[in-house]
């Protein structure tokens, strides 16, 4: 075991503060990574503030962070995928049972015995797992991703969660070329959804509550932008969408968006608001529409996404901050005041 510098929160009302956490010495299948950047996902905020207490209560202290990119500085004796000096990425998962039907199908994110990167029981050290707001992490090589060398690392970090969470449902829905695709909420996930939907050839419409994001949405790849507070603008798109990806982190009326779907259209939720969202049966019955959810992606698909980003030069638009600004960043994230992901420069922990 060794000690690593990190930032943790002691309770749901405490700010994040400097601390030291234990990390295991790499076992034979483990990779030890020096973390260079870690994105701030809205899930970090939900977890630190215990907003998902009914589904996954937070155990304190919590060290969040699951958009991790860094450099390998040690490998276990049986590791074959990585060597010291390689770039490496870690997302939301650090372990699973490898034997259940979901793991067998490469869907480790749906494994009933998965270990999340933070706030999951740690089967090596006891207690819970600690995430990426730290100078290092030790992870089984199966859960470590190769990072294309041509990409900017600060912008790569968010691909490990925001990237795969939007890539996966867009891919799974089928060929979206020339289909009308909506992306609701232009935040960390939403702006990646726009980039992927555009890269896959869809006609992309962004729904935003922020008039000020209109220009950005177009620059990021949207063909059209709708300010969702404007009922007339919304009505013009009624019954016209093939697929809508909803990334909103807070309470909102999803019936408004279901009405925009055409026949057999689908709305997939990736946003995870604290409270339930009421659905009118009629929003689904008329038009034979469907509503689904999607959770990150499996390891093979995450690697496919990173390789796709390498080929198409796709990264997140980031604002780089030192870890000392993390509490301020949380407040700004809650006001949708970030373009479009905070990426923490982890070398700031050494200061
Ligand atoms: P984010 O950066 O805060 O973006 C969310 C966006 O939603 C905001 O930028 C804003 O966009 C819009 N929004 C916020 N409050 C709203 C409100 N009250 N009404 C309408 N729109 C609102 O968050 P994120 O990191 O992208 O995460 C989004 C959600 O996805 C979170 O709940 C997160 O926990 C969840 N998540 C799920 C998965 C998964 O696997 N399913 C993975 C990662 C994250 P505009 O300013 O454009 O309106
Ligand atoms: Zn996330």
Short mmCIF file of N, CA, C and O and ligand atoms in Angstrom, two decimals, residues 40-44 46 52 66 92 161-162 165 184-190 206-210 213 228-229 247-252 257 269-273 294-296 333-334 336 338 340-341, ligand 1:
data_model
loop_
_atom_site.label_atom_id
_atom_site.label_comp_id
_atom_site.label_asym_id
_atom_site.label_seq_id
_atom_site.Cartn_x
_atom_site.Cartn_y
_atom_site.Cartn_z
N UNK A 40 -14.64 16.94 -14.58
CA UNK A 40 -15.67 17.04 -13.54
C UNK A 40 -17.02 16.74 -14.19
O UNK A 40 -17.52 17.51 -15.00
N UNK A 41 -17.57 15.57 -13.84
CA UNK A 41 -18.87 15.14 -14.35
C UNK A 41 -19.95 15.61 -13.37
O UNK A 41 -19.70 15.69 -12.17
N UNK A 42 -21.14 15.87 -13.89
CA UNK A 42 -22.21 16.26 -12.97
C UNK A 42 -22.50 15.14 -11.97
O UNK A 42 -22.98 15.39 -10.86
N UNK A 43 -22.19 13.91 -12.34
CA UNK A 43 -22.37 12.78 -11.40
C UNK A 43 -21.49 12.95 -10.16
O UNK A 43 -21.85 12.49 -9.07
N UNK A 44 -20.34 13.59 -10.32
CA UNK A 44 -19.49 13.86 -9.15
C UNK A 44 -20.26 14.73 -8.16
O UNK A 44 -20.24 14.49 -6.95
N UNK A 46 -23.63 15.19 -8.00
CA UNK A 46 -24.76 14.42 -7.44
C UNK A 46 -24.25 13.54 -6.28
O UNK A 46 -24.89 13.43 -5.24
N UNK A 52 -28.22 11.06 -4.92
CA UNK A 52 -28.72 9.77 -5.39
C UNK A 52 -28.88 8.81 -4.21
O UNK A 52 -28.71 7.60 -4.36
N UNK A 66 -14.27 10.30 -12.39
CA UNK A 66 -14.24 9.08 -13.21
C UNK A 66 -14.02 9.43 -14.68
O UNK A 66 -14.51 8.74 -15.56
N UNK A 92 -15.72 5.08 -15.58
CA UNK A 92 -16.57 4.91 -14.40
C UNK A 92 -16.42 3.55 -13.73
O UNK A 92 -16.93 3.35 -12.63
N UNK A 161 -16.19 9.48 -19.62
CA UNK A 161 -17.59 9.33 -19.16
C UNK A 161 -18.53 10.06 -20.12
O UNK A 161 -19.34 9.44 -20.77
N UNK A 162 -18.40 11.38 -20.23
CA UNK A 162 -19.31 12.12 -21.11
C UNK A 162 -19.25 11.57 -22.54
O UNK A 162 -20.27 11.48 -23.23
N UNK A 165 -20.84 7.88 -22.72
CA UNK A 165 -22.26 7.89 -22.35
C UNK A 165 -23.14 8.42 -23.49
O UNK A 165 -24.31 8.06 -23.60
N UNK A 184 -30.67 17.16 -25.91
CA UNK A 184 -31.29 18.07 -24.95
C UNK A 184 -30.31 18.38 -23.82
O UNK A 184 -29.85 17.48 -23.13
N UNK A 185 -30.00 19.68 -23.67
CA UNK A 185 -29.04 20.10 -22.64
C UNK A 185 -27.64 20.17 -23.21
O UNK A 185 -27.08 19.16 -23.62
N UNK A 186 -27.09 21.39 -23.29
CA UNK A 186 -25.75 21.51 -23.86
C UNK A 186 -24.74 21.70 -22.72
O UNK A 186 -24.24 22.79 -22.47
N UNK A 187 -24.48 20.59 -22.02
CA UNK A 187 -23.47 20.59 -20.98
C UNK A 187 -22.35 19.65 -21.38
O UNK A 187 -22.07 19.49 -22.56
N UNK A 188 -21.74 19.02 -20.37
CA UNK A 188 -20.63 18.10 -20.64
C UNK A 188 -21.04 16.95 -21.54
O UNK A 188 -20.41 16.67 -22.56
N UNK A 189 -22.12 16.26 -21.18
CA UNK A 189 -22.60 15.16 -22.02
C UNK A 189 -23.15 15.70 -23.34
O UNK A 189 -22.83 15.19 -24.41
N UNK A 190 -24.01 16.71 -23.24
CA UNK A 190 -24.70 17.21 -24.43
C UNK A 190 -23.74 17.65 -25.52
O UNK A 190 -23.94 17.32 -26.69
N UNK A 206 -30.10 20.97 -31.32
CA UNK A 206 -29.80 21.13 -29.89
C UNK A 206 -30.96 21.85 -29.19
O UNK A 206 -31.47 22.84 -29.71
N UNK A 207 -31.34 21.34 -28.04
CA UNK A 207 -32.32 22.02 -27.17
C UNK A 207 -31.57 22.55 -25.96
O UNK A 207 -30.92 21.78 -25.26
N UNK A 208 -31.66 23.83 -25.76
CA UNK A 208 -30.94 24.43 -24.63
C UNK A 208 -31.86 25.42 -23.91
O UNK A 208 -32.74 26.01 -24.53
N UNK A 209 -31.63 25.58 -22.61
CA UNK A 209 -32.36 26.61 -21.87
C UNK A 209 -31.60 27.94 -21.94
O UNK A 209 -32.11 28.96 -21.49
N UNK A 210 -30.38 27.88 -22.47
CA UNK A 210 -29.48 29.04 -22.43
C UNK A 210 -29.36 29.68 -23.81
O UNK A 210 -28.65 29.17 -24.67
N UNK A 213 -26.02 30.01 -25.49
CA UNK A 213 -25.26 28.88 -26.04
C UNK A 213 -25.56 28.63 -27.53
O UNK A 213 -25.03 27.70 -28.12
N UNK A 228 -35.40 26.01 -25.48
CA UNK A 228 -36.55 25.20 -25.05
C UNK A 228 -37.56 25.98 -24.21
O UNK A 228 -38.69 25.53 -24.02
N UNK A 229 -37.18 27.15 -23.73
CA UNK A 229 -38.15 27.97 -22.97
C UNK A 229 -39.16 28.63 -23.92
O UNK A 229 -40.16 29.16 -23.46
N UNK A 247 -29.96 14.80 -21.82
CA UNK A 247 -28.81 14.82 -20.89
C UNK A 247 -29.05 15.72 -19.68
O UNK A 247 -28.11 16.00 -18.93
N UNK A 248 -30.28 16.19 -19.48
CA UNK A 248 -30.53 17.17 -18.41
C UNK A 248 -30.31 16.56 -17.02
O UNK A 248 -30.79 15.46 -16.74
N UNK A 249 -29.61 17.32 -16.18
CA UNK A 249 -29.23 16.83 -14.85
C UNK A 249 -30.27 17.17 -13.78
O UNK A 249 -30.12 16.76 -12.63
N UNK A 250 -31.32 17.93 -14.14
CA UNK A 250 -32.28 18.41 -13.13
C UNK A 250 -33.71 18.07 -13.56
O UNK A 250 -33.94 17.58 -14.66
N UNK A 251 -34.65 18.35 -12.67
CA UNK A 251 -36.07 18.10 -12.97
C UNK A 251 -36.50 18.86 -14.22
O UNK A 251 -36.14 20.02 -14.39
N UNK A 252 -37.26 18.21 -15.08
CA UNK A 252 -37.82 18.89 -16.26
C UNK A 252 -38.96 18.04 -16.80
O UNK A 252 -39.11 16.88 -16.42
N UNK A 257 -40.64 16.78 -24.65
CA UNK A 257 -39.70 16.24 -25.64
C UNK A 257 -40.26 14.99 -26.32
O UNK A 257 -40.06 14.79 -27.52
N UNK A 269 -32.86 8.54 -22.10
CA UNK A 269 -32.39 9.35 -20.97
C UNK A 269 -30.99 8.92 -20.61
O UNK A 269 -30.75 7.72 -20.40
N UNK A 270 -30.09 9.86 -20.55
CA UNK A 270 -28.79 9.59 -19.91
C UNK A 270 -28.64 10.48 -18.67
O UNK A 270 -27.96 10.11 -17.73
N UNK A 271 -29.28 11.64 -18.70
CA UNK A 271 -29.29 12.50 -17.51
C UNK A 271 -29.96 11.76 -16.36
O UNK A 271 -30.87 10.96 -16.59
N UNK A 272 -29.51 12.03 -15.15
CA UNK A 272 -30.00 11.29 -13.99
C UNK A 272 -30.43 12.24 -12.87
O UNK A 272 -29.77 12.33 -11.84
N UNK A 273 -31.56 12.97 -13.08
CA UNK A 273 -32.02 13.90 -12.05
C UNK A 273 -32.34 13.17 -10.75
O UNK A 273 -32.69 12.00 -10.76
N UNK A 294 -29.81 4.76 -20.75
CA UNK A 294 -28.53 4.18 -21.16
C UNK A 294 -27.48 4.54 -20.12
O UNK A 294 -27.49 5.65 -19.58
N UNK A 295 -26.61 3.59 -19.84
CA UNK A 295 -25.58 3.77 -18.81
C UNK A 295 -24.19 3.62 -19.45
O UNK A 295 -23.91 2.55 -20.03
N UNK A 296 -23.40 4.64 -19.37
CA UNK A 296 -22.02 4.68 -19.93
C UNK A 296 -21.87 3.71 -21.09
O UNK A 296 -22.65 3.78 -22.04
N UNK A 333 -20.84 24.80 -12.35
CA UNK A 333 -21.49 23.71 -13.09
C UNK A 333 -23.00 23.72 -12.83
O UNK A 333 -23.80 23.53 -13.74
N UNK A 334 -23.36 23.97 -11.58
CA UNK A 334 -24.78 24.00 -11.23
C UNK A 334 -25.52 25.16 -11.90
O UNK A 334 -26.73 25.12 -12.06
N UNK A 336 -24.82 25.94 -15.01
CA UNK A 336 -24.54 25.67 -16.43
C UNK A 336 -23.51 26.66 -16.97
O UNK A 336 -23.58 27.06 -18.13
N UNK A 338 -20.18 26.52 -17.77
CA UNK A 338 -18.90 25.93 -18.15
C UNK A 338 -18.97 25.58 -19.63
O UNK A 338 -19.99 25.11 -20.11
N UNK A 340 -17.04 23.24 -22.15
CA UNK A 340 -18.30 22.63 -21.73
C UNK A 340 -18.04 21.55 -20.69
O UNK A 340 -18.95 20.87 -20.26
N UNK A 341 -16.76 21.47 -20.28
CA UNK A 341 -16.38 20.54 -19.22
C UNK A 341 -15.19 21.12 -18.48
O UNK A 341 -14.23 21.59 -19.12
P1 LIG B 1 -23.93 19.33 -17.07
O1 LIG B 1 -22.61 19.60 -17.69
O2 LIG B 1 -24.33 20.08 -15.86
O3 LIG B 1 -25.02 19.49 -18.22
C1 LIG B 1 -26.39 19.38 -18.00
C2 LIG B 1 -27.11 20.39 -18.88
O4 LIG B 1 -28.50 20.24 -18.63
C3 LIG B 1 -26.81 21.84 -18.54
O5 LIG B 1 -25.67 22.33 -19.17
C4 LIG B 1 -28.06 22.55 -19.04
O6 LIG B 1 -27.95 22.73 -20.45
C5 LIG B 1 -29.15 21.52 -18.80
N1 LIG B 1 -29.89 21.83 -17.59
C6 LIG B 1 -29.41 21.95 -16.34
N2 LIG B 1 -30.39 22.23 -15.47
C7 LIG B 1 -31.53 22.26 -16.19
C8 LIG B 1 -32.89 22.50 -15.87
N3 LIG B 1 -33.28 22.76 -14.60
N4 LIG B 1 -33.80 22.45 -16.87
C9 LIG B 1 -33.41 22.20 -18.12
N5 LIG B 1 -32.13 21.98 -18.49
C10 LIG B 1 -31.21 22.01 -17.53
O7 LIG B 1 -24.04 17.80 -16.64
P2 LIG B 1 -23.38 16.50 -17.33
O8 LIG B 1 -22.09 16.20 -16.68
O9 LIG B 1 -23.48 16.62 -18.79
O10 LIG B 1 -24.39 15.37 -16.81
C11 LIG B 1 -25.75 15.41 -17.17
C12 LIG B 1 -26.53 14.35 -16.42
O11 LIG B 1 -26.14 13.06 -16.90
C13 LIG B 1 -26.27 14.32 -14.92
O12 LIG B 1 -27.49 14.02 -14.26
C14 LIG B 1 -25.29 13.17 -14.76
O13 LIG B 1 -25.30 12.59 -13.48
C15 LIG B 1 -25.81 12.22 -15.80
N6 LIG B 1 -24.85 11.22 -16.26
C16 LIG B 1 -25.35 10.02 -16.64
C17 LIG B 1 -24.52 9.05 -17.15
C18 LIG B 1 -25.07 7.75 -17.62
O14 LIG B 1 -24.32 6.79 -17.78
N7 LIG B 1 -26.35 7.67 -17.89
C19 LIG B 1 -23.15 9.30 -17.25
C20 LIG B 1 -22.68 10.56 -16.87
C21 LIG B 1 -23.53 11.52 -16.39
P3 LIG B 1 -28.50 24.08 -21.19
O15 LIG B 1 -27.78 25.21 -20.53
O16 LIG B 1 -28.11 23.84 -22.59
O17 LIG B 1 -29.97 24.09 -20.98
#
